[in-house]
Every structure is written in C-alpha cells, then in structure tokens.
C-alpha cells in the first residue's frame, strides 16, 4: 500500500507542476503522510481517513497563506516612498470637497486631509489613495523654554 500512496503523491506533484493551483500539492502531502502510516503498519481505513482529511483540510488551512507568501506584495507605487514624510500645502485642503495640493518629495501631488488646512501649512503624508496623498497636519512644535 505504501507504493500506491507514493504513486498518488508523485502523480499529484507532476500535475501540480503543470497547473500550479496549489491544490494537488496538498493532496501529494496527504498521500505521503498516508504512505508513512502504511509503512508504520496502520490499517487501510486509517490511511484513507488521514488521506481524505489531509486532502480537504490542508488546502483550506494553508493555501491562502502559501499564495500570499509566493505572490509577494507586488510592485510598490510611487506614493509608498512618501508615506511618513513631511510635505507643504500649496493649495488649501478642503475635507468636504476633497480638494487641495501639496509638495512632497519635490513633486506636486493632489492631497486630501480630514481637516481644512491653508496653503503653506506643514503636513505629514499618512497614506495614499491611488495617486492622491492622504495627509494630516504636523503636530505643533513645542515652544522653547523662556
């Protein structure tokens, strides 16, 4: 029975190499576990139960994490490098209209803020929505002791 499980595992791996869906990979793993149980002398019903459970549970539990790990974050946008940097408002920011512009990283950007800010105000880039920067006012600088 060990040989049968190993044949199933190899067949699943070969098909997985062509399809790359990361489903048959888990079936191959379940077949290897069943082969190990067969080698240890476990009965066929236990082997089948472990194989079936592994084939169903492993993809549900691990597939999404594996895909996220393999696919990575993708190409970073130009705005990613600006998050956390300071900028200067060049056109007043209006939270109701969602209008305004800032200069960040030496470039002019459309920007939005949760509060109204006049031209000339200092802001910090806290995120981005596409190519529109999301900014917040800089905290007030502490007054020097007298």
mmCIF file with all atom_site columns, N, CA, C and O in Angstrom, residues 63 102 135 141 143 145:
data_model
loop_
_atom_site.group_PDB
_atom_site.id
_atom_site.type_symbol
_atom_site.label_atom_id
_atom_site.label_alt_id
_atom_site.label_comp_id
_atom_site.label_asym_id
_atom_site.label_entity_id
_atom_site.label_seq_id
_atom_site.pdbx_PDB_ins_code
_atom_site.Cartn_x
_atom_site.Cartn_y
_atom_site.Cartn_z
_atom_site.occupancy
_atom_site.B_iso_or_equiv
_atom_site.pdbx_formal_charge
_atom_site.auth_seq_id
_atom_site.auth_comp_id
_atom_site.auth_asym_id
_atom_site.auth_atom_id
_atom_site.pdbx_PDB_model_num
ATOM 1  N N  . UNK A 1 63  ? -3.526 27.067 1.921  1.00 0.00 ? 63  UNK A N  1
ATOM 2  C CA . UNK A 1 63  ? -3.385 27.530 0.543  1.00 0.00 ? 63  UNK A CA 1
ATOM 3  C C  . UNK A 1 63  ? -3.277 29.053 0.454  1.00 0.00 ? 63  UNK A C  1
ATOM 4  O O  . UNK A 1 63  ? -2.411 29.594 -0.232 1.00 0.00 ? 63  UNK A O  1
ATOM 5  N N  . UNK A 1 102 ? -0.322 69.397 -2.413 1.00 0.00 ? 102 UNK A N  1
ATOM 6  C CA . UNK A 1 102 ? 0.867  69.521 -1.568 1.00 0.00 ? 102 UNK A CA 1
ATOM 7  C C  . UNK A 1 102 ? 2.101  69.260 -2.413 1.00 0.00 ? 102 UNK A C  1
ATOM 8  O O  . UNK A 1 102 ? 2.017  68.661 -3.488 1.00 0.00 ? 102 UNK A O  1
ATOM 9  N N  . UNK A 1 135 ? -3.027 63.162 3.928  1.00 0.00 ? 135 UNK A N  1
ATOM 10 C CA . UNK A 1 135 ? -2.129 63.899 4.808  1.00 0.00 ? 135 UNK A CA 1
ATOM 11 C C  . UNK A 1 135 ? -2.835 64.289 6.096  1.00 0.00 ? 135 UNK A C  1
ATOM 12 O O  . UNK A 1 135 ? -4.061 64.351 6.167  1.00 0.00 ? 135 UNK A O  1
ATOM 13 N N  . UNK A 1 141 ? 4.944  72.471 17.066 1.00 0.00 ? 141 UNK A N  1
ATOM 14 C CA . UNK A 1 141 ? 6.271  72.363 17.652 1.00 0.00 ? 141 UNK A CA 1
ATOM 15 C C  . UNK A 1 141 ? 6.253  72.911 19.067 1.00 0.00 ? 141 UNK A C  1
ATOM 16 O O  . UNK A 1 141 ? 5.606  73.925 19.341 1.00 0.00 ? 141 UNK A O  1
ATOM 17 N N  . UNK A 1 143 ? 7.155  74.952 22.301 1.00 0.00 ? 143 UNK A N  1
ATOM 18 C CA . UNK A 1 143 ? 7.778  76.268 22.456 1.00 0.00 ? 143 UNK A CA 1
ATOM 19 C C  . UNK A 1 143 ? 9.028  76.137 23.295 1.00 0.00 ? 143 UNK A C  1
ATOM 20 O O  . UNK A 1 143 ? 9.070  75.395 24.266 1.00 0.00 ? 143 UNK A O  1
ATOM 21 N N  . UNK A 1 145 ? 11.828 76.834 26.038 1.00 0.00 ? 145 UNK A N  1
ATOM 22 C CA . UNK A 1 145 ? 11.692 77.420 27.383 1.00 0.00 ? 145 UNK A CA 1
ATOM 23 C C  . UNK A 1 145 ? 12.240 78.830 27.422 1.00 0.00 ? 145 UNK A C  1
ATOM 24 O O  . UNK A 1 145 ? 13.203 79.162 26.762 1.00 0.00 ? 145 UNK A O  1
#
